[in-house]
Coordinates of C-alpha atoms in Angstrom, one line a residue:
M1 CA 0.0 0.0 0.0
T2 CA 2.8 2.3 0.8
T3 CA 4.5 1.6 -2.5
V4 CA 1.3 2.6 -4.5
T5 CA 1.0 5.9 -2.6
T6 CA 4.7 6.7 -3.3
K7 CA 4.2 6.0 -7.0
K8 CA 1.2 8.3 -7.2
T9 CA 2.9 11.1 -5.3
S10 CA 5.9 10.7 -7.5
F11 CA 3.8 10.9 -10.7
F12 CA 1.8 13.9 -9.7
S13 CA 4.9 15.8 -8.6
S14 CA 6.7 15.0 -11.8
L15 CA 6.7 17.5 -14.7
T16 CA 4.8 15.0 -16.9
G17 CA 2.0 14.6 -14.3
Q18 CA 1.8 18.3 -13.7
I19 CA 1.4 18.9 -17.5
L20 CA -1.3 16.3 -17.9
I21 CA -3.2 17.8 -15.0
A22 CA -2.7 21.3 -16.5
M23 CA -4.1 20.1 -19.9
L24 CA -7.2 18.6 -18.2
L25 CA -7.9 21.7 -16.1
G26 CA -7.3 24.0 -19.1
A27 CA -9.8 22.0 -21.2
V28 CA -12.4 22.1 -18.4
L29 CA -12.0 25.8 -17.8
G30 CA -12.1 26.5 -21.5
I31 CA -15.3 24.5 -22.0
I32 CA -16.9 26.3 -19.0
I33 CA -16.0 29.7 -20.4
H34 CA -17.2 28.8 -23.9
N35 CA -20.6 27.7 -22.5
T36 CA -21.3 30.4 -20.0
I37 CA -20.2 33.8 -21.5
S38 CA -20.7 35.6 -24.8
A39 CA -18.5 34.8 -27.9
E40 CA -16.9 38.3 -27.7
S41 CA -16.0 37.8 -24.0
A42 CA -14.7 34.3 -24.6
Q43 CA -12.5 35.7 -27.4
E44 CA -11.1 38.3 -25.0
F45 CA -10.5 35.7 -22.3
S46 CA -8.8 33.4 -24.9
K47 CA -6.4 36.2 -25.9
K48 CA -5.5 36.9 -22.3
I49 CA -5.1 33.3 -21.0
K50 CA -3.0 32.4 -24.1
M51 CA -0.4 34.9 -22.8
L52 CA 0.6 32.2 -20.3
A53 CA 1.6 30.0 -23.3
T54 CA 3.2 32.9 -25.1
I55 CA 5.4 33.7 -22.0
F56 CA 6.5 30.1 -21.7
I57 CA 7.4 29.8 -25.4
R58 CA 9.2 33.1 -25.3
L59 CA 11.2 31.9 -22.3
V60 CA 12.2 28.8 -24.2
Q61 CA 13.1 30.9 -27.3
M62 CA 15.2 33.1 -25.1
I63 CA 17.7 30.2 -24.5
I64 CA 17.5 28.3 -27.9
S65 CA 20.1 30.5 -29.7
P66 CA 22.8 30.4 -27.0
L67 CA 22.2 26.7 -26.5
V68 CA 22.4 25.7 -30.2
F69 CA 25.6 27.8 -30.7
T70 CA 27.5 26.7 -27.6
T71 CA 26.6 23.0 -27.7
L72 CA 27.2 22.7 -31.5
V73 CA 30.5 24.5 -31.5
V74 CA 31.7 22.4 -28.5
G75 CA 30.4 19.2 -30.2
I76 CA 32.2 19.9 -33.5
A77 CA 35.4 20.9 -31.6
K78 CA 35.2 17.5 -29.8
L79 CA 34.6 15.6 -33.0
G80 CA 37.9 17.1 -34.1
D81 CA 37.9 17.2 -37.9
I82 CA 35.9 17.8 -41.0
N83 CA 35.7 14.1 -41.9
A84 CA 33.8 13.3 -38.7
V85 CA 31.4 16.2 -39.3
G86 CA 30.9 15.2 -42.9
R87 CA 30.3 11.6 -41.9
I88 CA 27.7 12.3 -39.3
G89 CA 26.1 15.1 -41.4
G90 CA 25.8 12.7 -44.3
K91 CA 24.1 10.0 -42.1
A92 CA 21.8 12.7 -40.7
L93 CA 20.6 14.1 -44.0
G94 CA 20.2 10.5 -45.4
W95 CA 17.9 9.7 -42.5
F96 CA 16.0 13.0 -42.6
F97 CA 15.2 12.8 -46.3
T98 CA 14.2 9.2 -46.1
A99 CA 11.9 9.9 -43.1
S100 CA 10.4 12.9 -44.9
F101 CA 9.6 10.9 -48.0
I102 CA 8.0 8.1 -46.0
S103 CA 5.9 10.7 -44.0
L104 CA 4.7 12.4 -47.2
L105 CA 3.9 9.0 -48.7
I106 CA 1.8 8.0 -45.7
G107 CA -0.2 11.3 -45.9
M108 CA -0.7 10.8 -49.6
F109 CA -1.8 7.2 -49.1
Y110 CA -4.5 7.9 -46.5
V111 CA -6.0 11.0 -48.1
N112 CA -6.5 8.9 -51.3
L113 CA -7.8 5.9 -49.4
L114 CA -10.2 7.6 -47.1
E115 CA -11.1 10.7 -49.3
P116 CA -12.0 13.0 -46.4
G117 CA -12.5 16.0 -48.8
V118 CA -15.0 14.3 -51.1
G119 CA -18.6 15.7 -50.7
L120 CA -17.6 18.4 -48.2
N121 CA -20.1 21.2 -47.8
L122 CA -18.2 24.5 -48.4
S123 CA -21.1 26.9 -47.8
N124 CA -20.4 27.5 -44.1
I125 CA -16.6 28.1 -44.6
D126 CA -15.3 31.7 -44.0
M127 CA -12.7 32.1 -46.7
T128 CA -11.5 35.4 -45.4
T129 CA -9.8 33.7 -42.5
A130 CA -7.2 32.3 -44.9
S131 CA -5.7 35.8 -45.7
E132 CA -3.2 35.7 -42.9
V133 CA -1.7 32.5 -44.1
T134 CA -1.9 33.1 -47.9
A135 CA -0.2 36.5 -47.5
K136 CA 2.9 34.6 -46.3
T137 CA 3.1 32.4 -49.3
Q138 CA 4.7 35.2 -51.4
S139 CA 7.9 34.8 -49.4
L140 CA 8.1 31.0 -50.2
S141 CA 10.5 30.8 -53.1
F142 CA 14.0 29.4 -54.1
E143 CA 15.5 32.7 -53.1
N144 CA 13.8 32.5 -49.7
F145 CA 15.1 29.0 -49.3
I146 CA 18.7 30.1 -49.8
E147 CA 18.2 33.0 -47.4
H148 CA 17.0 30.6 -44.8
I149 CA 20.2 28.5 -45.2
V150 CA 22.9 31.1 -45.3
P151 CA 23.0 33.8 -42.6
K152 CA 24.1 37.4 -43.5
S153 CA 24.6 38.1 -39.8
I154 CA 24.9 35.7 -36.9
V155 CA 23.5 38.4 -34.6
E156 CA 20.3 38.7 -36.8
A157 CA 20.0 34.9 -37.0
M158 CA 20.2 34.6 -33.2
A159 CA 17.8 37.5 -32.7
T160 CA 15.2 35.8 -34.9
N161 CA 16.0 32.2 -33.7
E162 CA 16.8 31.0 -37.3
I163 CA 18.1 27.7 -36.1
L164 CA 19.4 26.6 -39.5
Q165 CA 21.4 29.8 -40.0
I166 CA 22.8 29.4 -36.5
V167 CA 23.8 25.8 -37.4
I168 CA 25.7 27.0 -40.5
F169 CA 27.7 29.6 -38.6
S170 CA 28.4 27.2 -35.7
I171 CA 29.7 24.6 -38.1
F172 CA 32.1 27.0 -39.6
F173 CA 33.1 28.4 -36.2
G174 CA 33.5 24.8 -34.7
L175 CA 35.6 23.6 -37.6
A176 CA 37.8 26.7 -37.5
A177 CA 38.3 26.2 -33.7
A178 CA 39.1 22.5 -34.2
S179 CA 41.8 23.3 -36.7
L180 CA 43.6 25.6 -34.3
G181 CA 44.0 22.9 -31.7
D182 CA 45.3 23.6 -28.2
Y183 CA 45.4 27.4 -28.9
V184 CA 41.6 27.8 -28.6
K185 CA 41.0 25.3 -25.8
P186 CA 40.2 28.1 -23.3
V187 CA 37.5 29.4 -25.7
I188 CA 36.0 25.9 -26.2
S189 CA 36.1 25.3 -22.4
A190 CA 34.3 28.6 -21.8
L191 CA 31.6 27.7 -24.3
D192 CA 31.3 24.3 -22.7
K193 CA 30.7 25.9 -19.3
T194 CA 28.3 28.4 -20.9
S195 CA 26.2 25.5 -22.4
H196 CA 26.0 23.9 -18.9
I197 CA 24.7 27.2 -17.5
V198 CA 22.1 27.4 -20.3
L199 CA 21.0 23.8 -19.6
K200 CA 20.6 24.7 -16.0
M201 CA 18.3 27.6 -17.1
V202 CA 16.3 25.0 -18.9
N203 CA 15.3 23.4 -15.6
Y204 CA 14.1 26.8 -14.3
V205 CA 12.1 27.5 -17.5
M206 CA 10.5 24.0 -17.6
K207 CA 8.9 24.7 -14.2
F208 CA 6.7 27.1 -16.0
A209 CA 5.6 24.5 -18.6
P210 CA 2.4 23.3 -16.9
I211 CA 1.2 26.9 -16.6
G212 CA 2.0 27.5 -20.3
V213 CA 0.1 24.3 -21.4
F214 CA -2.8 25.3 -19.2
G215 CA -3.1 28.7 -20.9
A216 CA -2.8 27.2 -24.4
I217 CA -5.5 24.6 -23.9
A218 CA -7.9 26.9 -22.0
G219 CA -7.5 29.5 -24.7
V220 CA -8.4 27.1 -27.5
F221 CA -11.4 25.5 -25.8
A222 CA -12.8 28.9 -24.8
V223 CA -13.4 29.9 -28.4
R224 CA -14.0 26.5 -30.1
D225 CA -17.1 24.4 -29.8
F226 CA -15.4 21.0 -29.7
Q227 CA -18.6 19.1 -30.4
E228 CA -19.4 21.2 -33.4
L229 CA -15.8 20.9 -34.7
A230 CA -15.9 17.1 -34.1
L231 CA -19.1 16.7 -36.1
T232 CA -18.1 19.0 -39.0
Y233 CA -14.5 17.7 -39.3
F234 CA -15.0 14.2 -38.1
K235 CA -13.9 12.6 -41.4
F236 CA -10.9 14.9 -41.9
F237 CA -9.6 14.7 -38.3
G238 CA -10.3 11.0 -38.1
S239 CA -8.5 10.3 -41.3
F240 CA -5.6 12.5 -40.2
L241 CA -5.4 10.6 -36.9
V242 CA -5.2 7.3 -38.8
G243 CA -2.3 8.7 -40.8
I244 CA -0.4 10.1 -37.9
G245 CA -1.0 6.9 -35.9
T246 CA 0.4 4.9 -38.8
L247 CA 3.5 7.2 -38.8
W248 CA 4.0 6.7 -35.1
I249 CA 3.8 2.9 -35.6
V250 CA 6.4 3.1 -38.4
L251 CA 8.7 5.3 -36.3
I252 CA 8.5 3.1 -33.3
I253 CA 9.0 -0.1 -35.3
V254 CA 12.1 1.5 -37.0
G255 CA 13.3 2.5 -33.5
Y256 CA 13.0 -1.1 -32.3
I257 CA 14.9 -2.3 -35.4
F258 CA 17.9 0.0 -34.7
L259 CA 17.8 0.5 -30.9
H260 CA 16.3 -2.8 -29.8
K261 CA 15.4 -2.8 -26.1
K262 CA 16.8 0.7 -25.7
M263 CA 13.7 2.0 -27.6
K264 CA 11.6 1.6 -24.5
S265 CA 14.1 3.6 -22.5
L266 CA 14.1 6.3 -25.1
L267 CA 10.3 6.6 -25.1
R268 CA 10.4 6.9 -21.3
H269 CA 12.9 9.7 -21.5
I270 CA 10.9 11.7 -24.1
V271 CA 7.4 11.4 -22.5
S272 CA 7.7 14.9 -21.0
P273 CA 9.0 16.7 -24.2
L274 CA 6.2 14.9 -26.2
I275 CA 3.5 16.1 -23.8
I276 CA 4.8 19.7 -23.7
A277 CA 5.0 19.8 -27.6
F278 CA 1.4 18.3 -27.7
G279 CA 0.0 20.9 -25.2
T280 CA 1.8 24.0 -26.6
T281 CA 1.7 22.9 -30.3
S282 CA 5.4 23.9 -30.5
S283 CA 8.2 21.4 -31.0
E284 CA 10.5 24.4 -30.6
A285 CA 9.3 24.8 -27.0
V286 CA 10.9 21.4 -26.1
F287 CA 14.2 21.8 -27.9
P288 CA 16.3 22.5 -24.7
K289 CA 14.4 19.8 -22.7
L290 CA 14.8 17.3 -25.5
T291 CA 18.6 18.0 -25.6
E292 CA 18.8 17.3 -21.9
E293 CA 16.7 14.1 -22.1
L294 CA 18.6 12.6 -25.0
E295 CA 21.9 13.1 -23.2
R296 CA 20.4 11.4 -20.1
F297 CA 19.3 8.6 -22.4
G298 CA 23.0 8.1 -23.3
V299 CA 23.5 9.9 -26.6
K300 CA 26.9 11.7 -26.6
D301 CA 26.5 15.4 -26.2
K302 CA 28.5 16.1 -29.4
I303 CA 25.9 14.0 -31.4
V304 CA 22.9 15.6 -29.7
S305 CA 24.2 19.1 -30.3
F306 CA 24.9 18.4 -33.9
M307 CA 21.8 16.4 -34.8
L308 CA 18.9 18.2 -33.1
P309 CA 19.5 21.7 -34.7
L310 CA 19.7 20.0 -38.1
G311 CA 16.6 17.9 -37.3
Y312 CA 14.5 20.9 -36.4
S313 CA 15.2 22.3 -39.9
F314 CA 15.1 19.1 -42.0
N315 CA 13.2 16.4 -40.1
L316 CA 9.7 17.4 -39.3
D317 CA 7.9 14.1 -39.9
G318 CA 4.5 15.0 -38.5
S319 CA 4.4 18.3 -40.5
M320 CA 5.5 16.4 -43.7
M321 CA 2.7 13.8 -43.4
Y322 CA 0.1 16.6 -42.8
M323 CA 1.3 18.6 -45.9
T324 CA 0.4 16.0 -48.5
F325 CA -2.7 15.1 -46.6
A326 CA -4.0 18.7 -46.4
S327 CA -3.0 19.7 -49.9
I328 CA -4.8 16.8 -51.6
F329 CA -7.7 17.2 -49.1
I330 CA -8.3 20.8 -50.4
A331 CA -8.2 19.5 -54.0
Q332 CA -10.8 16.9 -53.1
A333 CA -13.0 19.5 -51.5
Y334 CA -13.0 21.6 -54.6
G335 CA -13.6 18.5 -56.9
I336 CA -10.2 18.8 -58.5
H337 CA -8.8 15.5 -59.7
L338 CA -5.1 15.0 -59.3
D339 CA -3.6 11.9 -61.0
Y340 CA -0.9 10.0 -59.3
P341 CA 2.0 11.4 -61.4
T342 CA 0.8 14.9 -60.3
Q343 CA 0.5 13.8 -56.7
F344 CA 4.1 12.5 -56.7
T345 CA 5.3 15.7 -58.3
M346 CA 3.5 17.5 -55.4
L347 CA 5.2 15.2 -53.0
F348 CA 8.7 16.1 -54.2
V349 CA 7.8 19.8 -54.3
L350 CA 6.8 19.6 -50.7
M351 CA 10.0 17.7 -49.9
L352 CA 12.1 20.6 -51.1
T353 CA 10.0 23.7 -50.2
S354 CA 9.4 22.6 -46.6
K355 CA 13.1 22.7 -45.9
G356 CA 13.2 26.5 -46.4
I357 CA 10.7 27.7 -43.9
A358 CA 12.2 26.8 -40.5
G359 CA 11.0 29.4 -37.9
V360 CA 8.0 30.6 -40.0
P361 CA 4.8 30.8 -37.9
R362 CA 2.2 28.2 -39.0
A363 CA 4.9 26.9 -41.4
S364 CA 2.9 23.8 -42.4
L365 CA -0.1 25.9 -43.5
V366 CA 2.1 28.3 -45.4
V367 CA 3.7 25.5 -47.4
V368 CA 0.3 23.9 -48.0
A369 CA -1.1 27.2 -49.3
A370 CA 2.0 27.8 -51.6
T371 CA 1.8 24.2 -52.9
C372 CA -1.9 24.5 -53.7
G373 CA -1.1 27.7 -55.7
M374 CA 1.6 25.8 -57.8
F375 CA -1.0 23.1 -58.7
D376 CA -3.9 25.5 -59.5
I377 CA -5.8 24.5 -56.4
P378 CA -7.5 27.6 -54.8
I379 CA -5.2 28.7 -51.9
E380 CA -8.2 30.1 -50.1
G381 CA -9.0 26.5 -49.5
I382 CA -6.6 26.7 -46.5
A383 CA -9.6 28.2 -44.7
L384 CA -11.2 24.7 -44.8
I385 CA -8.6 23.3 -42.3
L386 CA -8.0 26.4 -40.2
P387 CA -10.7 25.7 -37.6
I388 CA -9.3 22.3 -36.8
D389 CA -5.7 23.0 -37.5
H390 CA -4.8 23.7 -33.8
F391 CA -5.8 20.2 -32.9
C392 CA -3.9 18.7 -35.8
D393 CA -0.9 20.8 -34.8
M394 CA -0.9 19.2 -31.4
F395 CA -0.3 15.8 -33.0
R396 CA 2.1 17.2 -35.6
S397 CA 4.3 18.8 -33.0
A398 CA 4.5 15.7 -30.8
T399 CA 5.3 13.6 -33.9
N400 CA 8.1 16.0 -34.9
V401 CA 9.7 15.5 -31.4
L402 CA 9.5 11.7 -31.7
G403 CA 11.1 11.8 -35.1
N404 CA 14.0 14.0 -34.1
A405 CA 14.6 12.0 -30.9
L406 CA 14.7 8.8 -32.9
A407 CA 16.9 10.2 -35.6
T408 CA 19.4 11.5 -33.0
S409 CA 19.5 8.3 -31.1
V410 CA 19.9 6.1 -34.1
V411 CA 22.7 8.2 -35.6
G412 CA 24.3 8.2 -32.1
K413 CA 24.2 4.4 -32.2
W414 CA 25.7 4.2 -35.6
E415 CA 28.5 6.4 -34.4
D416 CA 29.0 4.2 -31.4
G417 CA 31.5 2.2 -33.4
N418 CA 33.5 5.4 -34.0
E419 CA 33.5 6.2 -30.3
N420 CA 31.1 9.1 -30.9
G421 CA 27.6 7.7 -30.2
I422 CA 25.5 6.3 -27.4
A423 CA 27.4 5.9 -24.2

């Protein structure tokens, strides 16, 4: 009896337990507000309560740039040479593009099999709500892709949390430091100590996570009638969940193939980051926490610091699955037939364009809107999925975290033979 009590106390005092409780309380409060006050008052309440989530995400964003820079530079300096960086980078990109292709393919398969857009009633859809997203599609181009890769200023990249640009600068900085040998050891040592300070800050910031999740969930349920949404979008959301569920099964099976029994341990370590990403709809919000948990799992810090920043730019499995699913769904809703060669062309377009929008708010929707425009599908159709997008985003964000944790752990295991991987 004593043992059971201890376990319960331990769970409810843990970060995971607190976040789950916060999600439940947030949903209850949101539903009560939605059903008891006017729509205008509920909208105002939602804006104010969501500030809790905004504060939490901004606290996390505050430490992402210094964390990526310090850990990546130290990691590359420890790897020692350009050959090691090239080898690990090659394995990482090979994994990322394979995972992206499989994710896109799963989305394409289920949207064709289940046809959630066929026969949809468009009369009650407010197309003006899409203007915020469609306006951003103008910046999605090859030039924009290049700009997102190469930084013109590391200060600007850090100020705007452009992770991919910070990665590029850090790789150059780390390789230069490694080539100078003992001369720069004091600098590397200082950056190493700085990264440990930033990771300590992570512990302080994560204490605010349950409050942030509470605000995010309460804010959504205050303005959304969940029953109405569920009835209207039952087929779309149900089909999406089947697709994302399949992707989880694939990722977990792949994890067991490469990590064997360690996969269970990995899942236990990333439960908290998964729930935070799910509650806040932000995989970026768990970047520091995920870094910490993967190192606890046993992946060498040099691998974690190299893989995760790359993964956050190139390996968004949940978002990729959603992009093909949503794009073809909109075409179905408008009665536009896309043959399979066209769909595969769309798949490869999504594979490339999605890599250039790291850090763009509602990035998945921006890419979907731009892709629709390329294939003569009305981009205003993005309004069809806006009402339910927040709930889809919860699953996308958690899936992105799982995909990056798995990629980092597997590459860490591959590098184990080179004395660089999992401890």
